[in-house]
Amino acid sequence: MAATENAPAPVRTLISPSRFVQGKGAMTRLGEFVAPIGSRPLLVVDDVVWGLTEQTVRDSFAEHDLRVERVGFGRFATPAAVEELVEEIRRTEADVVIGVGGGSAIDAVKAAGHDAGIRWVSAPTAASTDAPTSALAVIYSEEGEFLEYRFFPRNPDLVLVDTQLVANAPVQFLVAGVGDALATFIEARAARRSSATTMAGGLPTETGTALAELSWRLLHENALPAIDAARAGVVTPALERLVEANTLLSGLGFESGGLAAAHAIHNGLTAAPQAHGLAHGQKVNIGSLAQLVMEGAAADEIEDFIVFTTKVGLPNTLTEIGLSPDDEDELRAVAEAACVPDETIHSMPFPVTPDLVVDALKAIEGLSRRVRAAHGLPEPVLYRAEH
Ligand SMILES: [Zn+2]
């Protein structure tokens, strides 16, 4: 972004939630941590998650004299969904709104809490994205196409993660969360090289970049044993470290370290019907690999990324997300959407054009197939759409 004569001098900044709470059974203490924030909570929870958490939440709220007022949520965080939640907040005279469950409910809660002028809390029941900690919401169309980022002046007052619920959730949620979080360091490193403005509204801090790097290390050390633990439905130290990496550290790291090409390519992929039904982190992983190719990352780094993400169970070829290098029109549309003027792809340390994105997306197919074959890893097959 070009500086103008009257633009204030750039500053470095880091933002974060007021409190982060994580642990096995943490949901039993939701009331204790919500009580200092508000006295009239509104819970936003879909029916499935409410079935799993209702008794725990009721017991915890009763202990702290908090009412149990709840509305359902079963859609994308669309502008209409946000408006309906604002109405519910007003109708119930809530002074704190709590999103329990997945990323869409949590994003809608942030946007609605902000619009209604009250405080908001994230209580994710899966570790599938780093959205719960951030001060922004991603708004989608009814069909799940990316519309916009909305920025708020505050992060959630509380982020509470019950790792037993994470372990009980479908394992592909955790796998997707690894994909989302792996992008954080790749993007923060690029944003730092170009001194780009981060989602926090300033230059990256040393702290933001270091948190992104710590997230990257913890993911590599803990993802595979943590996924084993989640398959068994148990909480282990590896799972705890993975959840901290992909919920807290990745959230702080992307927001105050900077986004770049990987998430912009994800946003572009939401325009491709083939990719509908894929999780956020699955599409982000394609964006991460395309970014590494585009920036000319070292061959061994790219190879390690392909091997690791294949073992984790993330897509790293077009085939797996229902596309092929021959889909010229679709890939062009994805690349054009990834390169619109406001996109974070322009935080890369060199000018990015749709041509560059198309070439990178085409390149990952043959590259990943060769690396996977050389390491005795399975050939890519189309992922079944599951959320
Ligand atoms: Zn993300």
mmCIF file of C-alpha atoms and ligand atoms in Angstrom:
data_model
loop_
_atom_site.group_PDB
_atom_site.id
_atom_site.type_symbol
_atom_site.label_atom_id
_atom_site.label_comp_id
_atom_site.label_asym_id
_atom_site.label_seq_id
_atom_site.Cartn_x
_atom_site.Cartn_y
_atom_site.Cartn_z
ATOM 1 C CA MET A 1 0.000 0.000 0.000
ATOM 2 C CA ALA A 2 1.488 3.350 -1.013
ATOM 3 C CA ALA A 3 2.121 5.778 1.831
ATOM 4 C CA THR A 4 0.537 9.184 1.452
ATOM 5 C CA GLU A 5 1.941 12.477 2.709
ATOM 6 C CA ASN A 6 -0.451 12.606 5.638
ATOM 7 C CA ALA A 7 -0.168 8.956 6.641
ATOM 8 C CA PRO A 8 0.995 8.475 10.248
ATOM 9 C CA ALA A 9 4.395 6.863 10.805
ATOM 10 C CA PRO A 10 4.189 3.055 10.816
ATOM 11 C CA VAL A 11 4.164 1.316 14.201
ATOM 12 C CA ARG A 12 4.738 -2.261 15.305
ATOM 13 C CA THR A 13 1.808 -3.827 17.141
ATOM 14 C CA LEU A 14 0.667 -7.071 18.721
ATOM 15 C CA ILE A 15 -2.893 -7.852 19.811
ATOM 16 C CA SER A 16 -4.295 -10.809 21.735
ATOM 17 C CA PRO A 17 -7.307 -12.137 23.646
ATOM 18 C CA SER A 18 -7.525 -11.017 27.283
ATOM 19 C CA ARG A 19 -7.411 -14.596 28.559
ATOM 20 C CA PHE A 20 -6.696 -18.001 27.031
ATOM 21 C CA VAL A 21 -7.761 -21.131 28.922
ATOM 22 C CA GLN A 22 -7.042 -24.657 27.711
ATOM 23 C CA GLY A 23 -7.276 -28.109 29.275
ATOM 24 C CA LYS A 24 -9.097 -31.392 29.678
ATOM 25 C CA GLY A 25 -12.485 -30.553 31.159
ATOM 26 C CA ALA A 26 -12.011 -26.779 30.805
ATOM 27 C CA MET A 27 -15.683 -26.441 29.810
ATOM 28 C CA THR A 28 -16.657 -27.303 33.407
ATOM 29 C CA ARG A 29 -15.155 -23.918 34.340
ATOM 30 C CA LEU A 30 -16.760 -21.814 31.601
ATOM 31 C CA GLY A 31 -18.998 -20.027 34.125
ATOM 32 C CA GLU A 32 -16.060 -19.117 36.363
ATOM 33 C CA PHE A 33 -14.267 -17.378 33.469
ATOM 34 C CA VAL A 34 -17.389 -15.805 31.934
ATOM 35 C CA ALA A 35 -18.714 -14.324 35.207
ATOM 36 C CA PRO A 36 -16.123 -11.491 35.378
ATOM 37 C CA ILE A 37 -16.997 -10.512 31.776
ATOM 38 C CA GLY A 38 -20.782 -10.342 31.863
ATOM 39 C CA SER A 39 -23.862 -11.291 33.899
ATOM 40 C CA ARG A 40 -26.355 -11.929 31.073
ATOM 41 C CA PRO A 41 -24.682 -14.366 28.645
ATOM 42 C CA LEU A 42 -26.118 -15.523 25.335
ATOM 43 C CA LEU A 43 -24.762 -18.872 24.101
ATOM 44 C CA VAL A 44 -24.598 -19.513 20.353
ATOM 45 C CA VAL A 45 -24.320 -23.272 19.866
ATOM 46 C CA ASP A 46 -25.529 -25.633 17.146
ATOM 47 C CA ASP A 47 -27.737 -28.575 18.145
ATOM 48 C CA VAL A 48 -25.007 -31.227 17.858
ATOM 49 C CA VAL A 49 -22.515 -29.351 20.020
ATOM 50 C CA TRP A 50 -25.250 -28.386 22.505
ATOM 51 C CA GLY A 51 -26.062 -32.073 22.877
ATOM 52 C CA LEU A 52 -22.461 -32.658 23.939
ATOM 53 C CA THR A 53 -22.046 -29.635 26.207
ATOM 54 C CA GLU A 54 -25.446 -28.612 27.599
ATOM 55 C CA GLN A 55 -25.214 -30.348 30.985
ATOM 56 C CA THR A 56 -21.632 -29.178 31.579
ATOM 57 C CA VAL A 57 -22.517 -25.588 30.706
ATOM 58 C CA ARG A 58 -25.698 -25.647 32.834
ATOM 59 C CA ASP A 59 -23.819 -26.951 35.884
ATOM 60 C CA SER A 60 -21.004 -24.459 35.455
ATOM 61 C CA PHE A 61 -23.333 -21.497 34.923
ATOM 62 C CA ALA A 62 -25.502 -22.502 37.910
ATOM 63 C CA GLU A 63 -22.441 -22.391 40.157
ATOM 64 C CA HIS A 64 -21.845 -18.782 39.120
ATOM 65 C CA ASP A 65 -25.479 -17.603 39.023
ATOM 66 C CA LEU A 66 -25.445 -17.162 35.254
ATOM 67 C CA ARG A 67 -28.582 -17.652 33.189
ATOM 68 C CA VAL A 68 -28.670 -20.249 30.374
ATOM 69 C CA GLU A 69 -29.965 -18.500 27.261
ATOM 70 C CA ARG A 70 -29.039 -20.231 23.998
ATOM 71 C CA VAL A 71 -29.674 -19.886 20.263
ATOM 72 C CA GLY A 72 -28.725 -22.413 17.572
ATOM 73 C CA PHE A 73 -26.390 -21.824 14.655
ATOM 74 C CA GLY A 74 -26.024 -24.036 11.600
ATOM 75 C CA ARG A 75 -24.714 -22.069 8.642
ATOM 76 C CA PHE A 76 -21.827 -19.994 7.364
ATOM 77 C CA ALA A 77 -21.043 -16.658 9.025
ATOM 78 C CA THR A 78 -23.036 -14.652 6.468
ATOM 79 C CA PRO A 79 -24.071 -10.994 6.776
ATOM 80 C CA ALA A 80 -27.678 -12.135 7.401
ATOM 81 C CA ALA A 81 -26.620 -14.632 10.078
ATOM 82 C CA VAL A 82 -24.709 -11.884 11.878
ATOM 83 C CA GLU A 83 -27.708 -9.539 11.745
ATOM 84 C CA GLU A 84 -29.997 -12.220 13.161
ATOM 85 C CA LEU A 85 -27.599 -12.741 16.063
ATOM 86 C CA VAL A 86 -27.535 -9.004 16.761
ATOM 87 C CA GLU A 87 -31.343 -9.163 17.002
ATOM 88 C CA GLU A 88 -31.099 -12.093 19.449
ATOM 89 C CA ILE A 89 -28.563 -10.202 21.550
ATOM 90 C CA ARG A 90 -30.935 -7.224 21.754
ATOM 91 C CA ARG A 91 -34.020 -9.363 22.383
ATOM 92 C CA THR A 92 -32.346 -11.229 25.243
ATOM 93 C CA GLU A 93 -30.563 -8.119 26.574
ATOM 94 C CA ALA A 94 -27.292 -10.036 26.633
ATOM 95 C CA ASP A 95 -24.088 -8.344 27.801
ATOM 96 C CA VAL A 96 -21.737 -11.112 26.625
ATOM 97 C CA VAL A 97 -22.146 -13.477 23.664
ATOM 98 C CA ILE A 98 -20.389 -16.852 23.643
ATOM 99 C CA GLY A 99 -19.700 -18.896 20.513
ATOM 100 C CA VAL A 100 -19.389 -22.594 21.364
ATOM 101 C CA GLY A 101 -18.423 -25.002 18.579
ATOM 102 C CA GLY A 102 -16.952 -24.433 15.132
ATOM 103 C CA GLY A 103 -15.400 -21.539 13.280
ATOM 104 C CA SER A 104 -18.565 -20.238 11.629
ATOM 105 C CA ALA A 105 -20.493 -19.786 14.890
ATOM 106 C CA ILE A 106 -17.451 -18.198 16.505
ATOM 107 C CA ASP A 107 -16.890 -15.742 13.639
ATOM 108 C CA ALA A 108 -20.570 -14.803 13.592
ATOM 109 C CA VAL A 109 -20.487 -14.242 17.369
ATOM 110 C CA LYS A 110 -17.521 -11.879 17.106
ATOM 111 C CA ALA A 111 -19.172 -9.828 14.382
ATOM 112 C CA ALA A 112 -22.532 -9.739 16.178
ATOM 113 C CA GLY A 113 -20.981 -8.926 19.562
ATOM 114 C CA HIS A 114 -19.139 -6.043 17.993
ATOM 115 C CA ASP A 115 -22.210 -4.728 16.139
ATOM 116 C CA ALA A 116 -24.335 -4.974 19.293
ATOM 117 C CA GLY A 117 -21.703 -3.228 21.398
ATOM 118 C CA ILE A 118 -21.167 -6.056 23.911
ATOM 119 C CA ARG A 119 -18.235 -8.373 24.744
ATOM 120 C CA TRP A 120 -17.617 -11.767 23.172
ATOM 121 C CA VAL A 121 -16.104 -15.150 24.048
ATOM 122 C CA SER A 122 -14.851 -18.056 21.899
ATOM 123 C CA ALA A 123 -15.219 -21.631 23.153
ATOM 124 C CA PRO A 124 -14.132 -23.828 20.220
ATOM 125 C CA THR A 125 -14.965 -27.530 20.554
ATOM 126 C CA ALA A 126 -12.603 -28.542 17.759
ATOM 127 C CA ALA A 127 -9.108 -27.317 16.884
ATOM 128 C CA SER A 128 -9.873 -26.883 13.195
ATOM 129 C CA THR A 129 -8.820 -23.229 12.669
ATOM 130 C CA ASP A 130 -6.995 -20.448 14.475
ATOM 131 C CA ALA A 131 -10.011 -18.148 14.147
ATOM 132 C CA PRO A 132 -11.129 -18.290 17.827
ATOM 133 C CA THR A 133 -8.350 -16.007 19.129
ATOM 134 C CA SER A 134 -8.399 -13.261 16.509
ATOM 135 C CA ALA A 135 -10.025 -9.822 16.414
ATOM 136 C CA LEU A 136 -11.414 -10.414 12.937
ATOM 137 C CA ALA A 137 -14.183 -12.458 11.345
ATOM 138 C CA VAL A 138 -14.298 -13.974 7.894
ATOM 139 C CA ILE A 139 -17.680 -13.375 6.298
ATOM 140 C CA TYR A 140 -18.984 -15.782 3.645
ATOM 141 C CA SER A 141 -21.905 -15.981 1.222
ATOM 142 C CA GLU A 142 -24.708 -18.515 1.810
ATOM 143 C CA GLU A 143 -22.811 -20.785 -0.622
ATOM 144 C CA GLY A 144 -19.574 -20.500 1.350
ATOM 145 C CA GLU A 145 -17.696 -18.120 -0.924
ATOM 146 C CA PHE A 146 -15.310 -15.696 0.775
ATOM 147 C CA LEU A 147 -16.822 -12.187 0.955
ATOM 148 C CA GLU A 148 -14.707 -10.098 3.317
ATOM 149 C CA TYR A 149 -12.618 -9.777 6.469
ATOM 150 C CA ARG A 150 -14.250 -7.704 9.211
ATOM 151 C CA PHE A 151 -11.873 -6.181 11.758
ATOM 152 C CA PHE A 152 -12.836 -5.358 15.346
ATOM 153 C CA PRO A 153 -11.105 -3.143 17.885
ATOM 154 C CA ARG A 154 -10.797 -6.031 20.365
ATOM 155 C CA ASN A 155 -9.999 -9.747 20.453
ATOM 156 C CA PRO A 156 -12.331 -12.033 22.405
ATOM 157 C CA ASP A 157 -12.284 -11.359 26.159
ATOM 158 C CA LEU A 158 -11.882 -15.102 26.671
ATOM 159 C CA VAL A 159 -10.873 -18.077 24.530
ATOM 160 C CA LEU A 160 -11.616 -21.380 26.286
ATOM 161 C CA VAL A 161 -10.724 -24.767 24.776
ATOM 162 C CA ASP A 162 -11.673 -28.079 26.393
ATOM 163 C CA THR A 163 -9.119 -30.528 24.996
ATOM 164 C CA GLN A 164 -11.325 -33.529 25.818
ATOM 165 C CA LEU A 165 -13.941 -32.130 23.432
ATOM 166 C CA VAL A 166 -11.182 -31.622 20.829
ATOM 167 C CA ALA A 167 -10.109 -35.263 21.289
ATOM 168 C CA ASN A 168 -13.715 -36.436 20.914
ATOM 169 C CA ALA A 169 -14.369 -34.388 17.749
ATOM 170 C CA PRO A 170 -13.946 -35.962 14.281
ATOM 171 C CA VAL A 171 -10.203 -36.292 13.678
ATOM 172 C CA GLN A 172 -10.368 -34.530 10.302
ATOM 173 C CA PHE A 173 -11.119 -31.285 12.190
ATOM 174 C CA LEU A 174 -7.771 -31.534 13.961
ATOM 175 C CA VAL A 175 -6.016 -32.419 10.688
ATOM 176 C CA ALA A 176 -7.526 -29.347 9.039
ATOM 177 C CA GLY A 177 -6.352 -27.263 12.001
ATOM 178 C CA VAL A 178 -2.785 -28.393 11.337
ATOM 179 C CA GLY A 179 -3.130 -27.183 7.735
ATOM 180 C CA ASP A 180 -4.420 -23.793 8.836
ATOM 181 C CA ALA A 181 -1.646 -23.364 11.395
ATOM 182 C CA LEU A 182 1.237 -24.510 9.167
ATOM 183 C CA ALA A 183 0.468 -21.545 6.900
ATOM 184 C CA THR A 184 1.025 -19.096 9.746
ATOM 185 C CA PHE A 185 4.807 -19.217 9.816
ATOM 186 C CA ILE A 186 5.122 -19.412 6.030
ATOM 187 C CA GLU A 187 2.998 -16.292 5.680
ATOM 188 C CA ALA A 188 4.499 -14.411 8.640
ATOM 189 C CA ARG A 189 7.995 -15.010 7.232
ATOM 190 C CA ALA A 190 6.955 -13.513 3.882
ATOM 191 C CA ALA A 191 5.168 -10.548 5.524
ATOM 192 C CA ARG A 192 8.249 -9.834 7.610
ATOM 193 C CA ARG A 193 10.507 -9.858 4.532
ATOM 194 C CA SER A 194 8.312 -7.246 2.904
ATOM 195 C CA SER A 195 7.534 -5.242 6.100
ATOM 196 C CA ALA A 196 3.865 -5.643 5.237
ATOM 197 C CA THR A 197 1.047 -4.357 7.439
ATOM 198 C CA THR A 198 -0.457 -7.227 9.452
ATOM 199 C CA MET A 199 -4.091 -7.953 10.313
ATOM 200 C CA ALA A 200 -3.357 -6.189 13.623
ATOM 201 C CA GLY A 201 -2.916 -2.928 11.718
ATOM 202 C CA GLY A 202 0.838 -2.307 11.996
ATOM 203 C CA LEU A 203 4.216 -3.759 11.153
ATOM 204 C CA PRO A 204 5.002 -7.260 12.458
ATOM 205 C CA THR A 205 6.603 -7.387 15.915
ATOM 206 C CA GLU A 206 9.513 -9.711 16.713
ATOM 207 C CA THR A 207 7.063 -11.361 19.115
ATOM 208 C CA GLY A 208 4.426 -12.022 16.457
ATOM 209 C CA THR A 209 6.967 -13.613 14.140
ATOM 210 C CA ALA A 210 8.506 -15.648 16.987
ATOM 211 C CA LEU A 211 5.089 -16.983 18.020
ATOM 212 C CA ALA A 212 4.439 -18.049 14.425
ATOM 213 C CA GLU A 213 7.792 -19.852 14.430
ATOM 214 C CA LEU A 214 7.052 -21.582 17.756
ATOM 215 C CA SER A 215 3.714 -22.717 16.338
ATOM 216 C CA TRP A 216 5.534 -24.191 13.301
ATOM 217 C CA ARG A 217 7.963 -26.128 15.550
ATOM 218 C CA LEU A 218 5.251 -27.469 17.876
ATOM 219 C CA LEU A 219 3.175 -28.586 14.882
ATOM 220 C CA HIS A 220 6.060 -30.573 13.421
ATOM 221 C CA GLU A 221 6.902 -32.193 16.767
ATOM 222 C CA ASN A 222 3.379 -32.984 17.897
ATOM 223 C CA ALA A 223 0.928 -33.279 15.008
ATOM 224 C CA LEU A 224 1.304 -36.994 14.283
ATOM 225 C CA PRO A 225 1.156 -38.251 17.907
ATOM 226 C CA ALA A 226 -1.637 -35.755 18.643
ATOM 227 C CA ILE A 227 -3.690 -37.083 15.729
ATOM 228 C CA ASP A 228 -3.148 -40.623 17.088
ATOM 229 C CA ALA A 229 -4.423 -39.426 20.473
ATOM 230 C CA ALA A 230 -7.483 -37.794 18.911
ATOM 231 C CA ARG A 231 -8.234 -41.011 17.006
ATOM 232 C CA ALA A 232 -8.240 -42.804 20.359
ATOM 233 C CA GLY A 233 -10.317 -40.039 21.949
ATOM 234 C CA VAL A 234 -7.686 -39.314 24.597
ATOM 235 C CA VAL A 235 -5.860 -36.188 25.749
ATOM 236 C CA THR A 236 -2.057 -36.454 25.813
ATOM 237 C CA PRO A 237 0.690 -33.811 26.263
ATOM 238 C CA ALA A 238 1.240 -33.950 22.471
ATOM 239 C CA LEU A 239 -2.437 -33.127 21.880
ATOM 240 C CA GLU A 240 -2.288 -30.272 24.402
ATOM 241 C CA ARG A 241 0.758 -28.823 22.637
ATOM 242 C CA LEU A 242 -0.851 -29.200 19.220
ATOM 243 C CA VAL A 243 -4.015 -27.426 20.356
ATOM 244 C CA GLU A 244 -1.986 -24.590 21.855
ATOM 245 C CA ALA A 245 -0.032 -24.354 18.585
ATOM 246 C CA ASN A 246 -2.984 -24.266 16.234
ATOM 247 C CA THR A 247 -5.484 -22.333 18.345
ATOM 248 C CA LEU A 248 -3.449 -19.823 20.374
ATOM 249 C CA LEU A 249 -0.020 -19.478 18.738
ATOM 250 C CA SER A 250 -1.193 -19.693 15.163
ATOM 251 C CA GLY A 251 -3.953 -17.186 15.924
ATOM 252 C CA LEU A 252 -1.540 -14.691 17.478
ATOM 253 C CA GLY A 253 1.038 -15.427 14.791
ATOM 254 C CA PHE A 254 -1.179 -14.881 11.788
ATOM 255 C CA GLU A 255 -2.808 -11.796 13.217
ATOM 256 C CA SER A 256 0.301 -10.007 14.435
ATOM 257 C CA GLY A 257 2.846 -11.713 12.151
ATOM 258 C CA GLY A 258 0.997 -11.165 8.892
ATOM 259 C CA LEU A 259 -0.896 -13.107 6.232
ATOM 260 C CA ALA A 260 0.402 -13.397 2.667
ATOM 261 C CA ALA A 261 -0.249 -15.703 -0.305
ATOM 262 C CA ALA A 262 -1.456 -18.941 1.339
ATOM 263 C CA HIS A 263 -4.670 -17.488 2.763
ATOM 264 C CA ALA A 264 -5.321 -15.378 -0.340
ATOM 265 C CA ILE A 265 -5.126 -18.536 -2.460
ATOM 266 C CA HIS A 266 -7.473 -20.219 0.027
ATOM 267 C CA ASN A 267 -9.896 -17.350 -0.442
ATOM 268 C CA GLY A 268 -9.551 -17.732 -4.206
ATOM 269 C CA LEU A 269 -10.270 -21.461 -3.928
ATOM 270 C CA THR A 270 -13.608 -20.746 -2.224
ATOM 271 C CA ALA A 271 -14.717 -19.486 -5.676
ATOM 272 C CA ALA A 272 -14.131 -22.954 -7.206
ATOM 273 C CA PRO A 273 -17.214 -25.196 -6.853
ATOM 274 C CA GLN A 274 -14.908 -28.245 -6.804
ATOM 275 C CA ALA A 275 -13.437 -27.081 -3.498
ATOM 276 C CA HIS A 276 -16.792 -26.511 -1.747
ATOM 277 C CA GLY A 277 -17.177 -28.849 1.189
ATOM 278 C CA LEU A 278 -13.454 -28.918 1.886
ATOM 279 C CA ALA A 279 -12.390 -27.587 5.279
ATOM 280 C CA HIS A 280 -10.628 -24.220 5.598
ATOM 281 C CA GLY A 281 -7.315 -25.831 6.588
ATOM 282 C CA GLN A 282 -7.391 -28.257 3.655
ATOM 283 C CA LYS A 283 -7.654 -25.404 1.148
ATOM 284 C CA VAL A 284 -5.093 -23.355 3.077
ATOM 285 C CA ASN A 285 -2.608 -26.211 2.713
ATOM 286 C CA ILE A 286 -2.823 -25.967 -1.075
ATOM 287 C CA GLY A 287 -2.198 -22.227 -0.673
ATOM 288 C CA SER A 288 0.839 -22.839 1.564
ATOM 289 C CA LEU A 289 2.502 -25.148 -0.925
ATOM 290 C CA ALA A 290 1.690 -22.821 -3.826
ATOM 291 C CA GLN A 291 3.240 -19.948 -1.857
ATOM 292 C CA LEU A 292 6.426 -21.941 -1.175
ATOM 293 C CA VAL A 293 6.688 -22.704 -4.904
ATOM 294 C CA MET A 294 5.951 -19.104 -5.878
ATOM 295 C CA GLU A 295 8.591 -17.656 -3.580
ATOM 296 C CA GLY A 296 11.229 -20.155 -4.691
ATOM 297 C CA ALA A 297 11.664 -21.770 -1.267
ATOM 298 C CA ALA A 298 14.538 -24.241 -0.895
ATOM 299 C CA ALA A 299 13.899 -27.647 -2.503
ATOM 300 C CA ASP A 300 14.409 -29.526 0.776
ATOM 301 C CA GLU A 301 11.958 -27.247 2.592
ATOM 302 C CA ILE A 302 9.314 -27.895 -0.061
ATOM 303 C CA GLU A 303 10.018 -31.625 0.040
ATOM 304 C CA ASP A 304 9.723 -31.722 3.850
ATOM 305 C CA PHE A 305 6.432 -29.823 3.633
ATOM 306 C CA ILE A 306 4.970 -32.282 1.129
ATOM 307 C CA VAL A 307 6.111 -35.333 3.104
ATOM 308 C CA PHE A 308 4.855 -33.963 6.424
ATOM 309 C CA THR A 309 1.479 -32.783 5.174
ATOM 310 C CA THR A 310 0.899 -36.081 3.341
ATOM 311 C CA LYS A 311 1.585 -37.994 6.575
ATOM 312 C CA VAL A 312 -0.765 -35.673 8.485
ATOM 313 C CA GLY A 313 -3.493 -36.309 5.891
ATOM 314 C CA LEU A 314 -3.677 -32.899 4.220
ATOM 315 C CA PRO A 315 -4.101 -32.339 0.468
ATOM 316 C CA ASN A 316 -1.045 -31.053 -1.407
ATOM 317 C CA THR A 317 -2.148 -31.732 -5.012
ATOM 318 C CA LEU A 318 -4.918 -30.326 -7.195
ATOM 319 C CA THR A 319 -6.241 -33.880 -7.701
ATOM 320 C CA GLU A 320 -7.144 -34.157 -4.015
ATOM 321 C CA ILE A 321 -9.328 -31.036 -4.118
ATOM 322 C CA GLY A 322 -11.095 -31.979 -7.363
ATOM 323 C CA LEU A 323 -9.037 -29.869 -9.782
ATOM 324 C CA SER A 324 -6.336 -30.635 -12.349
ATOM 325 C CA PRO A 325 -3.526 -28.660 -14.022
ATOM 326 C CA ASP A 326 -5.647 -28.769 -17.206
ATOM 327 C CA ASP A 327 -8.488 -26.770 -15.601
ATOM 328 C CA GLU A 328 -7.219 -23.528 -17.112
ATOM 329 C CA ASP A 329 -10.431 -21.525 -16.596
ATOM 330 C CA GLU A 330 -10.997 -22.634 -12.999
ATOM 331 C CA LEU A 331 -7.380 -22.030 -12.000
ATOM 332 C CA ARG A 332 -7.461 -18.613 -13.667
ATOM 333 C CA ALA A 333 -10.631 -17.718 -11.706
ATOM 334 C CA VAL A 334 -9.024 -18.864 -8.428
ATOM 335 C CA ALA A 335 -5.894 -16.817 -9.193
ATOM 336 C CA GLU A 336 -7.853 -13.698 -10.151
ATOM 337 C CA ALA A 337 -9.840 -13.905 -6.886
ATOM 338 C CA ALA A 338 -6.612 -14.424 -4.904
ATOM 339 C CA CYS A 339 -5.094 -11.288 -6.461
ATOM 340 C CA VAL A 340 -7.883 -8.717 -5.966
ATOM 341 C CA PRO A 341 -6.400 -5.425 -4.720
ATOM 342 C CA ASP A 342 -7.257 -5.867 -0.999
ATOM 343 C CA GLU A 343 -5.882 -9.389 -0.742
ATOM 344 C CA THR A 344 -3.007 -10.304 1.553
ATOM 345 C CA ILE A 345 -1.182 -11.860 -1.424
ATOM 346 C CA HIS A 346 0.166 -8.349 -2.012
ATOM 347 C CA SER A 347 2.060 -8.700 1.269
ATOM 348 C CA MET A 348 4.515 -10.979 -0.538
ATOM 349 C CA PRO A 349 7.986 -9.442 -0.919
ATOM 350 C CA PHE A 350 7.571 -9.255 -4.711
ATOM 351 C CA PRO A 351 4.708 -8.283 -7.049
ATOM 352 C CA VAL A 352 2.219 -11.140 -7.497
ATOM 353 C CA THR A 353 0.088 -11.508 -10.626
ATOM 354 C CA PRO A 354 -2.612 -14.072 -11.420
ATOM 355 C CA ASP A 355 -0.165 -15.663 -13.904
ATOM 356 C CA LEU A 356 2.271 -16.367 -11.104
ATOM 357 C CA VAL A 357 -0.493 -17.991 -9.026
ATOM 358 C CA VAL A 358 -1.739 -20.145 -11.913
ATOM 359 C CA ASP A 359 1.792 -21.371 -12.590
ATOM 360 C CA ALA A 360 2.386 -22.194 -8.909
ATOM 361 C CA LEU A 361 -0.918 -24.089 -8.660
ATOM 362 C CA LYS A 362 -0.114 -26.071 -11.810
ATOM 363 C CA ALA A 363 3.396 -26.827 -10.541
ATOM 364 C CA ILE A 364 2.351 -28.405 -7.237
ATOM 365 C CA GLU A 365 0.684 -31.401 -8.917
ATOM 366 C CA GLY A 366 3.787 -32.933 -10.506
ATOM 367 C CA LEU A 367 6.012 -31.799 -7.657
ATOM 368 C CA SER A 368 3.936 -33.468 -4.950
ATOM 369 C CA ARG A 369 3.470 -36.640 -6.975
ATOM 370 C CA ARG A 370 7.240 -36.974 -7.475
ATOM 371 C CA VAL A 371 8.082 -36.317 -3.808
ATOM 372 C CA ARG A 372 5.370 -38.659 -2.543
ATOM 373 C CA ALA A 373 6.534 -41.447 -4.860
ATOM 374 C CA ALA A 374 10.173 -40.961 -3.801
ATOM 375 C CA HIS A 375 9.128 -41.353 -0.138
ATOM 376 C CA GLY A 376 6.832 -44.323 -0.681
ATOM 377 C CA LEU A 377 3.781 -42.216 0.212
ATOM 378 C CA PRO A 378 0.362 -42.862 -1.352
ATOM 379 C CA GLU A 379 -0.619 -41.361 -4.706
ATOM 380 C CA PRO A 380 -3.178 -38.549 -4.430
ATOM 381 C CA VAL A 381 -6.864 -39.385 -4.695
ATOM 382 C CA LEU A 382 -9.888 -37.096 -4.582
ATOM 383 C CA TYR A 383 -10.869 -36.199 -1.005
ATOM 384 C CA ARG A 384 -14.432 -36.972 -0.071
ATOM 385 C CA ALA A 385 -16.087 -33.701 0.769
ATOM 386 C CA GLU A 386 -16.535 -33.749 4.540
ATOM 387 C CA HIS A 387 -16.680 -30.862 6.890
HETATM 388 ZN ZN ZN B 1 -6.857 -19.622 8.435
#
